[in-house]
Short mmCIF file of C-alpha atoms and ligand atoms in Angstrom, two decimals:
data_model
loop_
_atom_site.label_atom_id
_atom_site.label_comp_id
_atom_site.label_asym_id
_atom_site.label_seq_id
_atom_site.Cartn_x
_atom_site.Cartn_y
_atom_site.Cartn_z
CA UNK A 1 0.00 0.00 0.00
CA UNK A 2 1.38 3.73 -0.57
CA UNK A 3 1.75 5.96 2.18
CA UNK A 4 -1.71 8.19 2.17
CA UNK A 5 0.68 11.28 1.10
CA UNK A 6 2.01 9.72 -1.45
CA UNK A 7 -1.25 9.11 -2.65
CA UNK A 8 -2.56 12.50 -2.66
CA UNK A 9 1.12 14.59 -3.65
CA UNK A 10 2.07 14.08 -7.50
CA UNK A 11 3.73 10.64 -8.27
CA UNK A 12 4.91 8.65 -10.92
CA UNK A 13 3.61 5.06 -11.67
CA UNK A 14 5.20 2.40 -13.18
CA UNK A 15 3.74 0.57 -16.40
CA UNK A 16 4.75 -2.86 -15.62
CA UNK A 17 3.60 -4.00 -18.95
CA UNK A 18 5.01 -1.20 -21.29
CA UNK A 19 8.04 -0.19 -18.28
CA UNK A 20 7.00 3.11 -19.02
CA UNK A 21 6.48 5.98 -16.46
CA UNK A 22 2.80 7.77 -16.01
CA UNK A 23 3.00 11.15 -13.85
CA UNK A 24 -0.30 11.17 -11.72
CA UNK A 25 -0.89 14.62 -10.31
CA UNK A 26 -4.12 14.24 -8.08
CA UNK A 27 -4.08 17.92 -6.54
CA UNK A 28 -5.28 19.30 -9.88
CA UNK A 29 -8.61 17.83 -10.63
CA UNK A 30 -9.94 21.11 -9.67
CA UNK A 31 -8.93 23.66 -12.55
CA UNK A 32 -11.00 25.43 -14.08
CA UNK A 33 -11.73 24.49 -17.81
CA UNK A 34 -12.06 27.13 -20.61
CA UNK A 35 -10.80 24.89 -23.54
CA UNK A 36 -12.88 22.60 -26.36
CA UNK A 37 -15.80 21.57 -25.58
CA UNK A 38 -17.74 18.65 -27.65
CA UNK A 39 -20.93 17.69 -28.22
CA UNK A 40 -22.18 14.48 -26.25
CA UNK A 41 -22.46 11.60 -28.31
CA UNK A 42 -25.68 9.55 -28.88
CA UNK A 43 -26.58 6.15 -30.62
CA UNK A 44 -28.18 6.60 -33.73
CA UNK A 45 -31.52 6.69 -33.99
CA UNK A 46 -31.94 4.75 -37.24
CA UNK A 47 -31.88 0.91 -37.55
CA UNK A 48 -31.04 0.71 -40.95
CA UNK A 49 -29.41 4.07 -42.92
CA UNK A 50 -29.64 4.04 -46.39
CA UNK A 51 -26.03 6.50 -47.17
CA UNK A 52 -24.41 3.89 -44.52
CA UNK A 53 -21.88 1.65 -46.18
CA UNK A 54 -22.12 -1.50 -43.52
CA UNK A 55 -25.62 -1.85 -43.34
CA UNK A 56 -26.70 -5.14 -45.25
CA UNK A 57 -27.67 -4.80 -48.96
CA UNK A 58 -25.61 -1.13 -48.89
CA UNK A 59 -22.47 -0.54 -51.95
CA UNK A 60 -19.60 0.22 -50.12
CA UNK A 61 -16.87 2.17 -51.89
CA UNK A 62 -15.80 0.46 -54.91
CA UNK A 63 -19.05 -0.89 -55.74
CA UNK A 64 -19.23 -3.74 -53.77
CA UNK A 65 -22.67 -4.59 -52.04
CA UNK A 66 -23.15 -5.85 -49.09
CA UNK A 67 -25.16 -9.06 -48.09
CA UNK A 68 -28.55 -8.57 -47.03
CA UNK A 69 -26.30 -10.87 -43.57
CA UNK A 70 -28.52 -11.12 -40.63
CA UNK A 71 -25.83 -11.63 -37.76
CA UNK A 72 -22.17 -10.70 -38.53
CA UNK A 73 -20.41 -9.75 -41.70
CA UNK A 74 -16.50 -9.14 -42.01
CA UNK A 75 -14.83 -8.25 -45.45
CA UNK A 76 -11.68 -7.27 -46.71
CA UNK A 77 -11.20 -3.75 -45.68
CA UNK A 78 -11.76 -1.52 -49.18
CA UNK A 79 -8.51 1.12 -48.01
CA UNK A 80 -6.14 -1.20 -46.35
CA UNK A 81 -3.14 0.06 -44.30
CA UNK A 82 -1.62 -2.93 -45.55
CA UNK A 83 -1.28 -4.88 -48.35
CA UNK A 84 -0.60 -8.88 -48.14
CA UNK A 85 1.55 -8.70 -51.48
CA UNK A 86 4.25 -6.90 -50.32
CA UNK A 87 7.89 -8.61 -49.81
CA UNK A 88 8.24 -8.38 -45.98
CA UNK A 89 10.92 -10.29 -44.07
CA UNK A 90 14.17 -7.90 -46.10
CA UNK A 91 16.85 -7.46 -43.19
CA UNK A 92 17.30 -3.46 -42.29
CA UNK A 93 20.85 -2.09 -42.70
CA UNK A 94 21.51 -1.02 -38.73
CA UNK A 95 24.05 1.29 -39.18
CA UNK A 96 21.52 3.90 -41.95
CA UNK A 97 19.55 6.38 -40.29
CA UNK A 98 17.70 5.94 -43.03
CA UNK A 99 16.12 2.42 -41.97
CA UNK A 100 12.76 1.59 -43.80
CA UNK A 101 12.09 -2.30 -44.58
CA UNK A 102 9.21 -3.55 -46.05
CA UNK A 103 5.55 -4.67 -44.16
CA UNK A 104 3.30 -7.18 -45.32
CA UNK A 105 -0.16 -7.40 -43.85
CA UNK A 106 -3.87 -8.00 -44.29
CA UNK A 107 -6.80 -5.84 -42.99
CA UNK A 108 -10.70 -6.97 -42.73
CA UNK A 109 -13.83 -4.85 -40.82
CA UNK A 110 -16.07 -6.74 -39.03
CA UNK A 111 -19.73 -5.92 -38.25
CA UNK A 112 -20.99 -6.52 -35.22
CA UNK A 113 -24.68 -6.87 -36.96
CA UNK A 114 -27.31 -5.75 -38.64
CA UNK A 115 -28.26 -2.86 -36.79
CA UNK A 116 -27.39 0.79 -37.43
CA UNK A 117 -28.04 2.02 -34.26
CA UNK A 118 -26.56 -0.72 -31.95
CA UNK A 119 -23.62 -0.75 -29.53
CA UNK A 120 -21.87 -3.44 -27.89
CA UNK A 121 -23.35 -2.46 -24.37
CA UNK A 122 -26.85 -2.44 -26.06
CA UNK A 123 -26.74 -5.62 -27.49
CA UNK A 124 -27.98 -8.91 -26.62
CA UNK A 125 -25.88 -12.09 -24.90
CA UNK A 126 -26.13 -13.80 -28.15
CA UNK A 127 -25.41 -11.35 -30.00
CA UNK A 128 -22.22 -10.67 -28.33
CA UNK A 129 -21.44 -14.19 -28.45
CA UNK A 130 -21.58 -14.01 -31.87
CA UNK A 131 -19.41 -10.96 -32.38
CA UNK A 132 -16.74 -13.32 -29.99
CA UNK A 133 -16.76 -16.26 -32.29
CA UNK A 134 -16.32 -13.81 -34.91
CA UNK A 135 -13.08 -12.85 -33.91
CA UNK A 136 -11.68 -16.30 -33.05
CA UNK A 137 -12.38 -17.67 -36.52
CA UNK A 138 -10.85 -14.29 -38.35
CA UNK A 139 -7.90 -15.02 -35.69
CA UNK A 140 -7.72 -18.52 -36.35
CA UNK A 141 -8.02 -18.07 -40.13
CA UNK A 142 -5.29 -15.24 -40.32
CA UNK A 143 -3.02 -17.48 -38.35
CA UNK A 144 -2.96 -19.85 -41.37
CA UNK A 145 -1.18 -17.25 -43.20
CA UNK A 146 2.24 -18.58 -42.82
CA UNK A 147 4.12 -14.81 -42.60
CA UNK A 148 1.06 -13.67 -40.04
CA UNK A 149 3.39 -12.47 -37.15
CA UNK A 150 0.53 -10.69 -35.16
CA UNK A 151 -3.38 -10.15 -34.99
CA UNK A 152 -4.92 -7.16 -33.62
CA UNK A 153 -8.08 -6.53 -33.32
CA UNK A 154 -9.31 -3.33 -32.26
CA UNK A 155 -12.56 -1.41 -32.11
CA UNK A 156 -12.67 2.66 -32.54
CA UNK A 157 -15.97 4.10 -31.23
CA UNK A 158 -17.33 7.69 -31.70
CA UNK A 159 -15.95 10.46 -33.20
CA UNK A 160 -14.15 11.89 -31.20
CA UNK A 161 -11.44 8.65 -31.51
CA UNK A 162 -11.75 8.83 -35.39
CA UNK A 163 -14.15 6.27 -36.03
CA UNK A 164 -15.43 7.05 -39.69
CA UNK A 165 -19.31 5.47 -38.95
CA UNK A 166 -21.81 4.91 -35.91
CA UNK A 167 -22.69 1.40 -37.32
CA UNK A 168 -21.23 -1.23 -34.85
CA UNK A 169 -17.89 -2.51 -36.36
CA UNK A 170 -14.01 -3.56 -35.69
CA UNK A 171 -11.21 -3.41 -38.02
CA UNK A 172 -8.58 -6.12 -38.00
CA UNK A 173 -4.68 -5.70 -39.17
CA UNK A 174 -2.96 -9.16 -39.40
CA UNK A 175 0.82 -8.34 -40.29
CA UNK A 176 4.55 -9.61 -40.53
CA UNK A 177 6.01 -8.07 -38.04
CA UNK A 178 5.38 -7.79 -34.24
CA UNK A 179 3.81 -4.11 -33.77
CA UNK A 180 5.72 -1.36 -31.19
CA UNK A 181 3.52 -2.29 -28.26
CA UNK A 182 2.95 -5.77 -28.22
CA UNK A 183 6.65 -6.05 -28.85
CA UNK A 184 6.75 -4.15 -25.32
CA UNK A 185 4.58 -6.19 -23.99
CA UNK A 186 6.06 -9.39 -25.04
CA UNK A 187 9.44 -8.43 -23.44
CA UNK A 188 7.66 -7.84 -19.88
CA UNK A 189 6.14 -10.75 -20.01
CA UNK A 190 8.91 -12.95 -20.49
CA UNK A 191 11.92 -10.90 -18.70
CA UNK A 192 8.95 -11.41 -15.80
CA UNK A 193 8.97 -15.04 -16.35
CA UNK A 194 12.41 -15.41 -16.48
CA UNK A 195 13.06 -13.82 -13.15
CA UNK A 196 9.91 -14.40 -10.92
CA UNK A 197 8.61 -18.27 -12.90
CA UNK A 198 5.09 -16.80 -12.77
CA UNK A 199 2.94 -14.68 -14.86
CA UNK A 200 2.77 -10.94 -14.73
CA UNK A 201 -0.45 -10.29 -15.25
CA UNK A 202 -1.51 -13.55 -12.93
CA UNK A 203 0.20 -11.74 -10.28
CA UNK A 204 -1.23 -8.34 -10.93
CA UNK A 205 -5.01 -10.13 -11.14
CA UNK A 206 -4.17 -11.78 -7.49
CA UNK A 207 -2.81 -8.08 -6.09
CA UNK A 208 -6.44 -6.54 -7.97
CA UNK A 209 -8.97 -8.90 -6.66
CA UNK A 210 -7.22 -8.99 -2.99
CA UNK A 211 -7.19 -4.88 -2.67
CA UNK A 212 -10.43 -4.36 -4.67
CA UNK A 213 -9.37 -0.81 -4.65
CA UNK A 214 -9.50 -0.67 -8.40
CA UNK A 215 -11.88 -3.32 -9.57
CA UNK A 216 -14.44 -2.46 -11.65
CA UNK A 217 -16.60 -5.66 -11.90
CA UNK A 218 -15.85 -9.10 -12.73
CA UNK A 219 -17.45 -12.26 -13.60
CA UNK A 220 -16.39 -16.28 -13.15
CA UNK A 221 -14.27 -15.66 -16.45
CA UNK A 222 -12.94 -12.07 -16.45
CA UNK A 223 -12.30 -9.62 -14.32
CA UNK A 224 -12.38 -5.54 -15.33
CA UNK A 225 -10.48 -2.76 -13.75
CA UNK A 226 -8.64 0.85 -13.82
CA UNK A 227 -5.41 -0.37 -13.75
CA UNK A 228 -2.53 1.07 -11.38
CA UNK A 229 -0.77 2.83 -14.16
CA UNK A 230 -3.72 4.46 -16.22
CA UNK A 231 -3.10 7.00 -18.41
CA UNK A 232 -5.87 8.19 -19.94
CA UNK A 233 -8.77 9.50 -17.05
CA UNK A 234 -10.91 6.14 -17.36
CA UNK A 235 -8.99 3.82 -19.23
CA UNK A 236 -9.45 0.04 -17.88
CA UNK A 237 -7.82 -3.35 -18.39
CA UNK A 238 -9.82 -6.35 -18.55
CA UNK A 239 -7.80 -9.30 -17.67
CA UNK A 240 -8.76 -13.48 -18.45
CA UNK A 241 -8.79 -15.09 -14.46
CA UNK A 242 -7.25 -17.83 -16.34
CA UNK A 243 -3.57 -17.63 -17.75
CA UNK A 244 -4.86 -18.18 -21.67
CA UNK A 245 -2.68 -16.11 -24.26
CA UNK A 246 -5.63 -15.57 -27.09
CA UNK A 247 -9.29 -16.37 -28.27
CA UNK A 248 -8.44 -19.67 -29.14
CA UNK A 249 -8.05 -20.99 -25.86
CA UNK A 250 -11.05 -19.76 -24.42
CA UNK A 251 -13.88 -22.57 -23.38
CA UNK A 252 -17.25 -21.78 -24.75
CA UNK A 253 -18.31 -20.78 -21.40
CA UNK A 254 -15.58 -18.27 -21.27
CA UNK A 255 -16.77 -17.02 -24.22
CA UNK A 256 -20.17 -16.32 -23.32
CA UNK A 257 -18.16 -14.14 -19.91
CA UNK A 258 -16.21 -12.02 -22.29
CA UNK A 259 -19.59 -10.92 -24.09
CA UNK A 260 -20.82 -10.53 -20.95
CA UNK A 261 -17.83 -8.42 -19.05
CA UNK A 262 -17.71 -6.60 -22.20
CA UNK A 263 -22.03 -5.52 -21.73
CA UNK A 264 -21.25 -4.92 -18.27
CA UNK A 265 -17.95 -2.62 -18.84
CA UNK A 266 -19.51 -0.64 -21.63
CA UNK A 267 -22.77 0.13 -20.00
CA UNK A 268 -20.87 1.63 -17.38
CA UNK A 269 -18.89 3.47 -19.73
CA UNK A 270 -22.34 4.53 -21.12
CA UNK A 271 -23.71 5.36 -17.85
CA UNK A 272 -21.06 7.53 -16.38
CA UNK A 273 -21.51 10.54 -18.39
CA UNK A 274 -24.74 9.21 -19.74
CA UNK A 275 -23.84 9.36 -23.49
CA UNK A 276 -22.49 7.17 -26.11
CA UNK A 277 -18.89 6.61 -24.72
CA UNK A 278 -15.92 7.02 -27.20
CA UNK A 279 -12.73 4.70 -26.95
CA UNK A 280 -10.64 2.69 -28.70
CA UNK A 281 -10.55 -1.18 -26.94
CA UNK A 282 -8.16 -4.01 -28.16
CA UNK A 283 -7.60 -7.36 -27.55
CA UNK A 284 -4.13 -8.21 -26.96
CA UNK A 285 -3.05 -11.83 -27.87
CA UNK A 286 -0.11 -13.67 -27.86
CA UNK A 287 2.16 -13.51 -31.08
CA UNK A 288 1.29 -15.89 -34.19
CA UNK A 289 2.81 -19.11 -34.95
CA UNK A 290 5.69 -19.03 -32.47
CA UNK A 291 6.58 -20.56 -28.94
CA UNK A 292 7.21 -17.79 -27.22
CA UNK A 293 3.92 -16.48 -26.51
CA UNK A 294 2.57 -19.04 -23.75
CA UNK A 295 4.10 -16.09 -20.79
CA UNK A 296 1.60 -14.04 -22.51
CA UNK A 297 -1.74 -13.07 -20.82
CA UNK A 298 -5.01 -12.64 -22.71
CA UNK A 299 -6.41 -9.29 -22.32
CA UNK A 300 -8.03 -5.86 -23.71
CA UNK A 301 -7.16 -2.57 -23.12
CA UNK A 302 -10.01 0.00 -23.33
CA UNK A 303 -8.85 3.62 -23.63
CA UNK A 304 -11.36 6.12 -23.64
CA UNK A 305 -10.99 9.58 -24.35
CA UNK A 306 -13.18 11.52 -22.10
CA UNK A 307 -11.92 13.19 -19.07
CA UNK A 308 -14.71 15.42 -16.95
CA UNK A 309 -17.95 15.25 -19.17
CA UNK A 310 -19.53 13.90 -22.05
CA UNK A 311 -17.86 16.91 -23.52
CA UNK A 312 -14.41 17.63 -22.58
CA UNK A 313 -11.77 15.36 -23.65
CA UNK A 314 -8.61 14.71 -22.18
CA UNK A 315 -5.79 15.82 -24.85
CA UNK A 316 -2.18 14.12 -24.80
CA UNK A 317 -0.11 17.18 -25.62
CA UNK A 318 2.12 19.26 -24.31
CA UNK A 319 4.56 17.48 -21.38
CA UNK A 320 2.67 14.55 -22.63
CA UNK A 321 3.77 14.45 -26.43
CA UNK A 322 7.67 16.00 -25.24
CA UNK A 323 7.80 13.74 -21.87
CA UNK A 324 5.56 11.51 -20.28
CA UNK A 325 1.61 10.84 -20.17
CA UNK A 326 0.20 12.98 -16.71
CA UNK A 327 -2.86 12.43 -15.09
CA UNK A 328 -5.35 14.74 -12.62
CA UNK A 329 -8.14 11.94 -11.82
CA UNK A 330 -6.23 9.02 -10.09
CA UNK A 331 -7.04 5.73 -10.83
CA UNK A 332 -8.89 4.81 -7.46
CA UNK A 333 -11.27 7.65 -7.96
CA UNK A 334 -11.74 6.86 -11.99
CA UNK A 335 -12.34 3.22 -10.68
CA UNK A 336 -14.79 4.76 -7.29
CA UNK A 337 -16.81 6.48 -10.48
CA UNK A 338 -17.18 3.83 -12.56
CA UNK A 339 -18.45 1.30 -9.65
CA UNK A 340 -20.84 4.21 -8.75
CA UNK A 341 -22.32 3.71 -11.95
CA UNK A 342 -25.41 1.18 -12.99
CA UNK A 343 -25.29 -1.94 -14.69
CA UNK A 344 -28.82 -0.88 -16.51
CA UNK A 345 -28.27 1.05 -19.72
CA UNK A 346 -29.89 4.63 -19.19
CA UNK A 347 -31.48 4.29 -22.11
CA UNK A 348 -33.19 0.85 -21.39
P1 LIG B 401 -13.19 2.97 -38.57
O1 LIG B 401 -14.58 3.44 -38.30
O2 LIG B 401 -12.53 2.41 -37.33
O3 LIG B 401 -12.39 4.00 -39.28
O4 LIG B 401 -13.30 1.70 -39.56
C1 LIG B 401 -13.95 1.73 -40.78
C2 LIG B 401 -13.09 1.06 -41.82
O5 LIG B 401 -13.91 0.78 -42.95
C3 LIG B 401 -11.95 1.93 -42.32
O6 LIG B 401 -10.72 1.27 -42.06
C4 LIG B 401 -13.16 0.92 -44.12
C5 LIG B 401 -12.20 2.05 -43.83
O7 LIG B 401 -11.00 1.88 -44.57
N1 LIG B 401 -14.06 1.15 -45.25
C6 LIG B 401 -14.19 0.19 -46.23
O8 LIG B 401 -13.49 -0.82 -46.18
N2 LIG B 401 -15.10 0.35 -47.23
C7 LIG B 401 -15.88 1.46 -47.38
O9 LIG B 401 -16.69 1.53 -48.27
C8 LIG B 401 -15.72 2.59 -46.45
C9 LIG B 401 -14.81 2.38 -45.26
ZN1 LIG B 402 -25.21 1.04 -40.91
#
């Protein structure tokens, strides 16, 4: 436990996962606030848009119609970041400052379902269920690419983090090499193996569910929470009780407790500032077709970018961009306000 001054005087936190440094400054949640203000997000109110290019039976760009598909639909992304064709694997030259080598990759969207105006926290059990086998067969599939290195998939919801439609969707980049943060994340987890013979992350859960000081909710399966090290104002970490390093080792009954720890997070999300929450979430899986990745922990980062209101957003500039990520809010008191929320939708 820190010493209560500690707590409440400007600190730094370690990362454990990234070994990075976050400044926490909790005397300054007070200031006053003169900057942008946004509007507050809300679902849309249409089931089915006609100038929306995922809904079912719609041309997207390119021509290509959609299914009339009743549950979920993934295709191959129309503008991908990466292209599967290209050479990867070309050694860099170490001692050029001018290092570029090849990337190889593959990207696909996935669509949640049908609906226009659906969220994950507003849709059913099944539903989510659905959207979770989704992404172990895209992850299971991609892995048979023999130069697939790493699978990410990641959600971007709202506006205000870039997301280019309300209709409920993920994108998914499959590439050659190991991307910067997983990369980080891989190292941690396996410099903590080597030293301690246990599991970072099946430590961390242990230290979380004894303190409950930053536990958001949980189920038999999973287990959500504002981790010690937040950055952004209500970013959480949901973590697998079990040590499983992707999807695909997930029992179906696991499955059906992501879906549901997913609901239950994103309601609250919902809830707090009673709007349509904006974040970007990502599952983060072991590495593809190598060894190495059983010290890996299955979990999903959620970071959202709201800091007081529906409307004002936290920016990362400043000593943030030139040094290192601060925060006013700490953690306990982003995790006290999320736990203060309720598990009903406010729009139910
Ligand atoms: P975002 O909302 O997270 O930006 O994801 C939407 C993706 O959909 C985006 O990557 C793709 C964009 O390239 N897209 C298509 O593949 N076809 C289209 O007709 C429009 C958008
Ligand atoms: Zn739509």
């Amino acid at each position: 436990m820190m010493p209560d001054d500690l707590w409440k005087k400007p600190h730094r936190r370690l990362n454990p996962l990234t070994r990075e440094w976050v400044l926490v400054s909790p005397h300054r949640t007070q200031r006053p606030w003169l900057g942008k203000v946004e509007k507050a997000a809300q679902p849309s109110a249409l089931q089915y848009d006609p100038d929306c290019y995922l809904c079912p039976g719609n041309a997207r760009a390119g021509g290509v119609r959609n299914p009339q598909y009743n549950h979920t639909f993934v295709f191959d992304n129309d503008y991908p970041a990466l292209l599967p064709e290209v050479q990867s694997g070309r050694t860099a030259d170490p001692e050029s400052l001018l290092t570029a080598v090849p990337e190889a990759g593959t990207c696909r969207v996935v669509c949640f379902s049908p609906r226009h105006d659906l969220t994950l926290p507003r849709m059913t059990a099944e539903e989510l269920r659905a959207v979770v086998d989704v992404w172990a067969q895209e992850m299971a599939s991609l892995e048979t690419i023999s130069w697939v290195r790493y699978v990410q998939i990641f959600e971007n919801r709202g506006a205000l983090m870039g997301a280019s439609n309300p209709h409920p969707h993920c994108q998914i980049w499959a590439s050659a090499s190991l991307p910067n943060l997983p990369q980080k994340e891989l190292e941690s987890f396996a410099a903590y193996q080597t030293e301690k013979k246990r599991c970072l992350l099946c430590d961390y859960l242990r230290l979380e569910l004894e303190r409950k000081e930053r536990v958001v909710c949980e189920n038999d399966g999973f287990l959500a929470l504002v981790p010690f090290w937040a950055v952004w104002p209500f970013e959480t970490l949901i973590l697998s009780k079990r040590h499983v390093s992707s999807l695909l080792q997930l029992t179906s009954e696991e499955k059906n407790l992501l879906g549901d720890i997913l609901k239950r997070q994103t309601i609250r999300y919902d809830n707090l500032f009673e709007t349509s929450f904006p974040y970007s979430m990502g599952l983060h899986q072991r590495p593809s077709g190598s060894a190495e990745g059983a010290a890996w922990h299955f979990h999903l980062h959620f970071f959202p970018p709201l800091l007081r209101s529906a409307t004002v957003q936290k920016f990362m500039v400043g000593y943030e961009l030139l040094a290192t990520p601060q925060r006013d809010i700490t953690p306990e008191d982003a995790a006290a306000r999320l736990i203060a929320t309720s598990e009903k939708h406010y729009l139910d």
